[in-house]
Short mmCIF file of C-alpha atoms in Angstrom, two decimals:
data_model
loop_
_atom_site.label_atom_id
_atom_site.label_comp_id
_atom_site.label_asym_id
_atom_site.label_seq_id
_atom_site.Cartn_x
_atom_site.Cartn_y
_atom_site.Cartn_z
CA UNK H 1 0.01 -0.12 0.01
CA UNK H 2 2.87 2.34 0.91
CA UNK H 3 4.84 1.49 -2.29
CA UNK H 4 1.80 2.11 -4.37
CA UNK H 5 1.29 5.52 -2.78
CA UNK H 6 4.97 6.51 -3.37
CA UNK H 7 4.66 5.23 -6.94
CA UNK H 8 1.77 7.58 -7.96
CA UNK H 9 3.86 10.67 -9.21
CA UNK H 10 0.70 12.61 -9.76
CA UNK H 11 -0.35 12.38 -6.15
CA UNK H 12 -0.75 15.80 -4.69
CA UNK H 13 0.89 14.94 -1.36
CA UNK H 14 4.03 13.12 -2.61
CA UNK H 15 6.63 13.17 -5.49
CA UNK H 16 9.54 10.91 -5.91
CA UNK H 17 12.98 12.54 -6.58
CA UNK H 18 15.95 10.81 -8.10
CA UNK H 19 18.55 9.19 -5.91
CA UNK H 20 21.00 11.86 -4.83
CA UNK H 21 24.10 10.97 -6.82
CA UNK H 22 27.35 10.28 -4.98
CA UNK H 23 29.75 11.88 -7.62
CA UNK H 24 29.68 15.04 -9.77
CA UNK H 25 28.42 14.15 -13.31
CA UNK H 26 31.28 14.48 -15.70
CA UNK H 27 28.93 16.08 -18.35
CA UNK H 28 28.59 19.11 -16.05
CA UNK H 29 31.83 20.72 -17.08
CA UNK H 30 33.28 19.73 -13.70
CA UNK H 31 35.56 16.56 -13.48
CA UNK H 32 33.94 13.54 -11.88
CA UNK H 33 35.00 13.83 -8.33
CA UNK H 34 33.55 13.38 -4.74
CA UNK H 35 30.86 15.97 -3.82
CA UNK H 36 32.56 16.26 -0.37
CA UNK H 37 35.33 14.48 1.40
CA UNK H 38 34.49 11.71 3.90
CA UNK H 39 36.80 10.99 6.86
CA UNK H 40 35.30 7.57 7.27
CA UNK H 41 37.18 4.38 6.30
CA UNK H 42 36.28 0.89 7.28
CA UNK H 43 39.69 -0.60 7.65
CA UNK H 44 38.29 -4.11 8.45
CA UNK H 45 35.03 -5.89 9.27
CA UNK H 46 34.18 -8.96 11.28
CA UNK H 47 33.23 -12.23 9.54
CA UNK H 48 30.02 -12.08 11.39
CA UNK H 49 27.78 -9.45 13.12
CA UNK H 50 24.66 -9.27 15.26
CA UNK H 51 21.66 -7.52 13.73
CA UNK H 52 19.92 -4.49 15.00
CA UNK H 53 16.45 -5.12 16.35
CA UNK H 54 13.82 -4.06 14.01
CA UNK H 55 16.15 -3.83 10.96
CA UNK H 56 16.82 -6.07 8.20
CA UNK H 57 20.50 -6.34 8.90
CA UNK H 58 21.76 -10.02 8.02
CA UNK H 59 24.88 -11.25 9.76
CA UNK H 60 27.63 -13.22 8.15
CA UNK H 61 28.84 -11.12 5.13
CA UNK H 62 32.54 -9.91 5.35
CA UNK H 63 31.77 -6.72 3.33
CA UNK H 64 28.78 -5.49 5.29
CA UNK H 65 28.93 -1.93 6.31
CA UNK H 66 28.21 -1.23 10.08
CA UNK H 67 24.74 0.39 9.55
CA UNK H 68 23.70 -1.69 6.50
CA UNK H 69 19.97 -2.61 7.01
CA UNK H 70 19.32 0.38 9.21
CA UNK H 71 16.73 2.59 7.74
CA UNK H 72 16.64 6.37 8.43
CA UNK H 73 13.79 8.58 7.86
CA UNK H 74 15.34 12.11 7.35
CA UNK H 75 13.03 15.18 7.54
CA UNK H 76 15.98 17.62 8.18
CA UNK H 77 17.12 20.55 6.06
CA UNK H 78 20.05 22.83 5.61
CA UNK H 79 23.28 21.53 7.33
CA UNK H 80 23.27 19.99 10.85
CA UNK H 81 20.78 17.33 10.21
CA UNK H 82 21.75 16.51 6.64
CA UNK H 83 25.32 16.31 7.72
CA UNK H 84 24.47 13.76 10.50
CA UNK H 85 22.44 11.60 8.20
CA UNK H 86 25.01 11.74 5.46
CA UNK H 87 27.59 10.30 7.81
CA UNK H 88 25.13 7.49 8.86
CA UNK H 89 24.64 6.95 5.15
CA UNK H 90 28.39 6.58 4.65
CA UNK H 91 28.33 3.69 7.20
CA UNK H 92 25.68 1.91 5.16
CA UNK H 93 22.40 3.10 6.45
CA UNK H 94 19.48 3.55 4.02
CA UNK H 95 18.54 7.39 4.25
CA UNK H 96 15.25 8.49 2.91
CA UNK H 97 15.18 12.40 2.58
CA UNK H 98 11.88 13.88 2.82
CA UNK H 99 11.69 17.34 1.04
CA UNK H 100 8.90 20.01 0.33
CA UNK H 101 7.19 19.58 -2.94
CA UNK H 102 8.26 22.11 -5.65
CA UNK H 103 11.24 23.61 -3.70
CA UNK H 104 12.79 20.84 -1.71
CA UNK H 105 15.59 21.59 0.96
CA UNK H 106 16.45 25.38 1.24
CA UNK H 107 19.99 24.65 0.14
CA UNK H 108 18.93 23.49 -3.25
CA UNK H 109 18.76 27.22 -4.08
CA UNK H 110 22.10 28.25 -2.28
CA UNK H 111 24.53 29.21 -4.93
CA UNK H 112 26.33 29.65 -7.16
CA UNK H 113 28.20 27.48 -7.73
CA UNK H 114 25.87 25.02 -9.25
CA UNK H 115 26.41 21.73 -11.25
CA UNK H 116 23.81 22.06 -13.92
CA UNK H 117 20.78 23.06 -11.82
CA UNK H 118 22.06 21.47 -8.57
CA UNK H 119 23.62 23.42 -5.80
CA UNK H 120 27.09 22.20 -4.76
CA UNK H 121 26.11 23.12 -1.26
CA UNK H 122 23.25 20.86 -1.20
CA UNK H 123 25.00 18.05 -2.77
CA UNK H 124 27.96 18.32 -0.38
CA UNK H 125 25.98 17.18 2.45
CA UNK H 126 23.30 14.89 0.92
CA UNK H 127 25.23 12.03 -0.69
CA UNK H 128 24.07 8.52 -0.13
CA UNK H 129 20.48 9.36 0.27
CA UNK H 130 17.15 8.72 -1.57
CA UNK H 131 14.80 11.64 -1.91
CA UNK H 132 10.98 11.93 -1.92
CA UNK H 133 8.88 15.14 -1.81
CA UNK H 134 5.93 14.93 0.62
CA UNK H 135 3.50 17.62 1.54
CA UNK H 136 3.14 16.70 5.21
CA UNK H 137 0.44 19.46 5.80
CA UNK H 138 -1.84 17.25 3.70
CA UNK H 139 -3.36 14.49 5.89
CA UNK H 140 -2.43 11.97 3.16
CA UNK H 141 1.12 13.11 3.27
CA UNK H 142 1.27 12.89 6.93
CA UNK H 143 -0.17 9.39 6.70
CA UNK H 144 2.81 8.38 4.38
CA UNK H 145 5.30 9.70 6.87
CA UNK H 146 3.73 7.64 9.72
CA UNK H 147 3.83 4.58 7.35
CA UNK H 148 7.57 5.12 6.57
CA UNK H 149 8.26 5.73 10.19
CA UNK H 150 6.62 2.43 11.14
CA UNK H 151 9.16 0.45 8.91
CA UNK H 152 12.28 2.77 9.76
CA UNK H 153 14.76 2.48 12.69
CA UNK H 154 15.44 6.22 12.97
CA UNK H 155 13.47 9.32 12.52
CA UNK H 156 15.44 12.63 12.35
CA UNK H 157 13.84 16.08 12.06
CA UNK H 158 14.86 19.70 12.71
CA UNK H 159 11.52 21.51 12.97
CA UNK H 160 10.80 24.28 15.62
CA UNK H 161 9.35 22.37 18.70
CA UNK H 162 5.63 21.58 18.33
CA UNK H 163 5.49 22.12 14.60
CA UNK H 164 5.41 18.39 13.70
CA UNK H 165 3.08 17.59 16.60
CA UNK H 166 0.50 19.88 14.84
CA UNK H 167 0.84 17.42 11.79
CA UNK H 168 0.49 14.38 13.99
CA UNK H 169 4.14 13.59 13.46
CA UNK H 170 5.64 14.42 16.97
CA UNK H 171 7.46 12.04 19.08
CA UNK H 172 4.49 10.97 20.95
CA UNK H 173 2.58 10.34 17.67
CA UNK H 174 5.36 8.24 16.14
CA UNK H 175 6.11 6.46 19.30
CA UNK H 176 2.54 5.01 19.36
CA UNK H 177 3.01 3.40 15.88
CA UNK H 178 6.73 2.66 16.12
CA UNK H 179 7.83 2.19 19.69
CA UNK H 180 11.15 0.83 18.42
CA UNK H 181 11.96 4.23 16.78
CA UNK H 182 15.07 6.18 17.61
CA UNK H 183 13.53 9.69 17.22
CA UNK H 184 16.02 12.58 17.01
CA UNK H 185 14.97 16.21 17.25
CA UNK H 186 17.51 18.91 16.13
CA UNK H 187 16.56 22.60 17.09
CA UNK H 188 18.25 25.80 17.63
CA UNK H 189 17.70 26.02 21.54
CA UNK H 190 16.32 22.65 22.66
CA UNK H 191 12.70 21.63 23.72
CA UNK H 192 12.42 23.91 26.77
CA UNK H 193 13.56 27.27 28.06
CA UNK H 194 12.63 30.96 26.97
CA UNK H 195 14.00 30.66 23.50
CA UNK H 196 12.88 27.14 22.66
CA UNK H 197 10.60 28.23 19.86
CA UNK H 198 13.16 30.37 18.05
CA UNK H 199 14.42 29.29 14.65
CA UNK H 200 18.17 28.43 14.75
CA UNK H 201 20.81 29.17 12.26
CA UNK H 202 24.48 28.50 12.65
CA UNK H 203 25.71 32.09 12.67
CA UNK H 204 23.10 33.02 15.30
CA UNK H 205 23.99 30.12 17.41
CA UNK H 206 27.71 30.93 17.15
CA UNK H 207 27.12 34.39 18.37
CA UNK H 208 24.81 33.43 21.18
CA UNK H 209 27.14 30.70 22.33
CA UNK H 210 30.11 32.87 22.62
CA UNK H 211 32.05 31.33 19.75
CA UNK H 212 32.16 34.50 17.79
CA UNK H 213 33.27 36.32 20.95
CA UNK H 214 36.54 34.31 20.90
CA UNK H 215 36.99 34.13 17.26
CA UNK H 216 38.83 36.83 15.15
CA UNK H 217 41.80 39.11 15.42
CA UNK H 218 43.01 39.99 18.91
CA UNK H 219 42.15 43.74 18.46
CA UNK H 220 39.57 43.29 15.84
CA UNK H 221 35.86 42.54 15.36
CA UNK H 222 34.14 39.16 16.23
CA UNK H 223 34.46 36.89 13.13
CA UNK H 224 32.24 33.94 11.88
CA UNK H 225 34.45 30.86 11.32
CA UNK H 226 34.92 29.92 7.65
CA UNK H 227 32.61 27.04 7.79
CA UNK H 228 29.43 26.49 9.87
CA UNK H 229 31.18 24.87 12.78
CA UNK H 230 28.21 25.09 15.14
CA UNK H 231 26.04 23.28 12.54
CA UNK H 232 28.77 20.70 11.92
CA UNK H 233 29.38 20.10 15.62
CA UNK H 234 25.63 19.62 16.24
CA UNK H 235 25.52 17.13 13.28
CA UNK H 236 28.53 15.19 14.75
CA UNK H 237 26.66 15.14 18.28
CA UNK H 238 23.60 14.12 16.57
CA UNK H 239 25.38 11.31 14.66
CA UNK H 240 26.93 10.01 17.87
CA UNK H 241 23.64 10.25 19.81
CA UNK H 242 21.84 8.26 17.04
CA UNK H 243 24.46 5.44 17.17
CA UNK H 244 24.06 5.33 20.96
CA UNK H 245 20.34 5.20 20.60
CA UNK H 246 20.61 2.24 18.20
CA UNK H 247 22.74 0.46 20.66
CA UNK H 248 20.54 1.16 23.53
CA UNK H 249 17.68 -0.16 21.55
CA UNK H 250 19.65 -3.34 20.70
CA UNK H 251 20.00 -3.75 24.56
CA UNK H 252 16.45 -2.84 25.59
CA UNK H 253 14.26 -3.35 22.55
CA UNK H 254 12.85 0.14 23.04
CA UNK H 255 13.20 3.36 21.14
CA UNK H 256 14.31 6.77 22.58
CA UNK H 257 13.74 10.44 21.89
CA UNK H 258 16.93 12.35 21.22
CA UNK H 259 17.26 16.10 21.87
CA UNK H 260 20.14 17.91 19.99
CA UNK H 261 20.40 21.60 19.61
CA UNK H 262 22.81 24.18 18.23
CA UNK H 263 23.27 26.27 21.31
CA UNK H 264 24.06 23.39 23.76
CA UNK H 265 26.35 21.80 21.14
CA UNK H 266 28.38 24.86 20.68
CA UNK H 267 28.53 25.70 24.32
CA UNK H 268 29.80 22.18 24.94
CA UNK H 269 32.57 22.75 22.35
CA UNK H 270 33.84 25.74 24.31
CA UNK H 271 35.63 23.14 26.60
CA UNK H 272 38.48 24.98 28.31
CA UNK H 273 37.22 28.45 27.54
CA UNK H 274 33.96 27.68 29.28
CA UNK H 275 35.96 25.85 32.10
CA UNK H 276 38.11 29.00 32.59
CA UNK H 277 35.13 31.17 33.16
CA UNK H 278 33.16 28.69 35.27
CA UNK H 279 36.00 27.86 37.58
CA UNK H 280 38.12 31.23 37.54
CA UNK H 281 35.55 33.82 36.25
CA UNK H 282 38.15 34.48 33.53
CA UNK H 283 36.58 36.14 30.65
CA UNK H 284 37.63 35.04 27.21
CA UNK H 285 39.12 37.17 24.41
CA UNK H 286 39.94 36.80 20.93
CA UNK H 287 43.60 35.63 20.02
CA UNK H 288 43.60 35.41 16.17
CA UNK H 289 45.49 32.38 15.39
CA UNK H 290 47.28 32.31 18.74
CA UNK H 291 46.28 30.28 21.90
CA UNK H 292 45.51 31.98 25.22
CA UNK H 293 47.35 29.36 27.15
CA UNK H 294 50.23 28.08 24.94
CA UNK H 295 53.08 30.02 23.51
CA UNK H 296 54.14 29.73 20.83
CA UNK H 297 51.19 28.18 19.12
CA UNK H 298 50.04 30.21 16.16
CA UNK H 299 50.42 31.11 12.58
CA UNK H 300 53.84 33.12 11.66
CA UNK H 301 54.18 35.01 8.46
CA UNK H 302 56.91 33.70 6.18
CA UNK H 303 58.61 35.45 3.11
CA UNK H 304 55.63 34.06 0.86
CA UNK H 305 52.88 32.70 3.11
CA UNK H 306 52.19 31.45 6.64
CA UNK H 307 53.29 28.64 8.82
CA UNK H 308 51.56 27.46 11.95
CA UNK H 309 53.80 26.06 14.67
CA UNK H 310 52.77 24.68 18.01
CA UNK H 311 55.19 24.08 20.89
CA UNK H 312 53.15 22.19 23.36
CA UNK H 313 55.75 21.55 25.99
CA UNK H 314 59.27 23.10 26.84
CA UNK H 315 61.27 20.50 24.94
CA UNK H 316 59.40 21.37 21.70
CA UNK H 317 60.12 24.99 22.41
CA UNK H 318 63.83 24.35 22.57
CA UNK H 319 63.59 22.43 19.29
CA UNK H 320 61.85 25.29 17.64
CA UNK H 321 64.54 27.61 18.82
CA UNK H 322 67.18 25.30 17.43
CA UNK H 323 65.54 25.21 14.07
CA UNK H 324 65.25 29.01 13.99
CA UNK H 325 68.92 29.25 15.13
CA UNK H 326 67.80 31.14 18.27
CA UNK H 327 69.64 29.04 20.94
CA UNK H 328 69.89 32.14 23.18
CA UNK H 329 66.14 32.53 23.17
CA UNK H 330 65.61 28.97 24.50
CA UNK H 331 68.11 29.76 27.39
CA UNK H 332 66.37 33.05 28.25
CA UNK H 333 64.98 32.82 31.67
CA UNK H 334 61.90 34.71 30.54
CA UNK H 335 61.00 31.77 28.21
CA UNK H 336 62.06 28.71 30.21
CA UNK H 337 58.60 27.45 30.87
CA UNK H 338 55.20 27.77 29.12
CA UNK H 339 53.77 29.87 31.99
CA UNK H 340 56.66 32.29 31.60
CA UNK H 341 56.30 32.24 27.74
CA UNK H 342 52.56 33.15 28.18
CA UNK H 343 53.45 35.98 30.49
CA UNK H 344 56.16 37.26 28.15
CA UNK H 345 54.19 36.48 24.97
CA UNK H 346 54.61 39.81 23.17
CA UNK H 347 58.45 39.97 23.37
CA UNK H 348 58.81 36.33 22.43
CA UNK H 349 56.40 36.45 19.44
CA UNK H 350 58.07 39.44 17.91
CA UNK H 351 61.52 37.63 18.10
CA UNK H 352 60.18 34.56 16.40
CA UNK H 353 58.08 36.48 13.86
CA UNK H 354 61.12 38.30 12.62
CA UNK H 355 63.05 35.04 12.14
CA UNK H 356 60.11 33.30 10.37
CA UNK H 357 59.78 36.29 7.99
CA UNK H 358 63.43 35.58 6.58
CA UNK H 359 62.59 32.43 4.65
CA UNK H 360 60.08 31.02 2.18
CA UNK H 361 57.51 28.68 3.53
CA UNK H 362 58.89 25.59 1.70
CA UNK H 363 62.21 26.09 3.34
CA UNK H 364 60.72 26.17 6.82
CA UNK H 365 58.71 23.04 5.97
CA UNK H 366 62.07 21.34 5.16
CA UNK H 367 63.64 22.52 8.38
CA UNK H 368 60.83 21.39 10.61
CA UNK H 369 60.51 17.93 8.95
CA UNK H 370 61.19 15.11 11.46
CA UNK H 371 61.71 17.59 14.25
CA UNK H 372 58.77 16.25 16.30
CA UNK H 373 57.32 19.69 16.50
CA UNK H 374 53.73 20.02 15.15
CA UNK H 375 53.81 22.46 12.21
CA UNK H 376 52.11 23.10 8.90
CA UNK H 377 51.29 25.67 6.27
CA UNK H 378 48.17 27.55 5.86
CA UNK H 379 46.85 26.10 2.54
CA UNK H 380 44.46 27.26 -0.13
CA UNK H 381 41.70 24.68 -1.25
CA UNK H 382 43.92 23.92 -4.35
CA UNK H 383 46.73 22.99 -2.01
CA UNK H 384 44.59 21.02 0.30
CA UNK H 385 43.26 18.75 -2.35
CA UNK H 386 46.59 18.35 -4.12
CA UNK H 387 48.37 17.25 -0.90
CA UNK H 388 49.73 13.68 -1.23
CA UNK H 389 48.59 12.92 2.36
#
């Protein structure tokens, strides 16, 4: 019955979209290449595995991906949710992306650049997915979502709290027909609190969470990170929480409601910055590429570019001084320990900066190779994707 409903292309509440392709079409004028890089590699797999309750995972195949047989109903849009479900798809899950008829995910219109009529932004976070367009405000469309949920393992959504419940698709509604479901809600501010019904975008959450307050030049204005780190962090938290939810269901046989939100995710990522304030009432500041508690740990301008060097301990600092032929600096009492280097940051950075400016980046790379000191150039995208590593 469900498959028949999905197959009727003329139905007013649902349209089928094509499978979201995993590579750029070579006819587009761009070379065939991955739409976005994936960090996931399965180096080995067991000869047998135990299935996930409620899924069609079959044990015994050597080449089975970890989430093969797990079905995910993906009602998310823009970045945090699609990034999470894309990573789950990379691990073998079947992801069915639900979009609005006529317009689809907002990011389909984000560009240029486009490949033909497809937004590169959209394609970069929606590989390994199937797509259908459903009008969920139509009772027939909402019925289709409930039928899909009943045969899925995971339900992911990023609507303002209460919006899906108005359509009969909230957690309580889905839990009645699919008590096994791992239902994950992604919001801007969570399910409770004075701001819970506000819409959430990465830049706003980055501002409210304090990330922008600590990002940018030391004496300059707050800066938005070059990619949407708050969205991406939330996506990774969501990804991990869903994996944990599946494991819990495997142990208990019961589903779970997961609450992920942009603000909490980014505040959690403040780590030592938050701890400094909570424990010492130390207000944070912007440091540019530098680190508030480690010196030297920053970008240095070379003759033709930039090199980032980090001396995380005293021995590494001595090594840096040897490479820079500044042995007298390593013996200076003002710089003997990291605490002293932090206290005398300005004078030390002026000395190191003057020396780094004397040579080309490639020369410094040669000198630091094999030293045991963490270092690397600031690369352009062309340099990133031509790096042999």
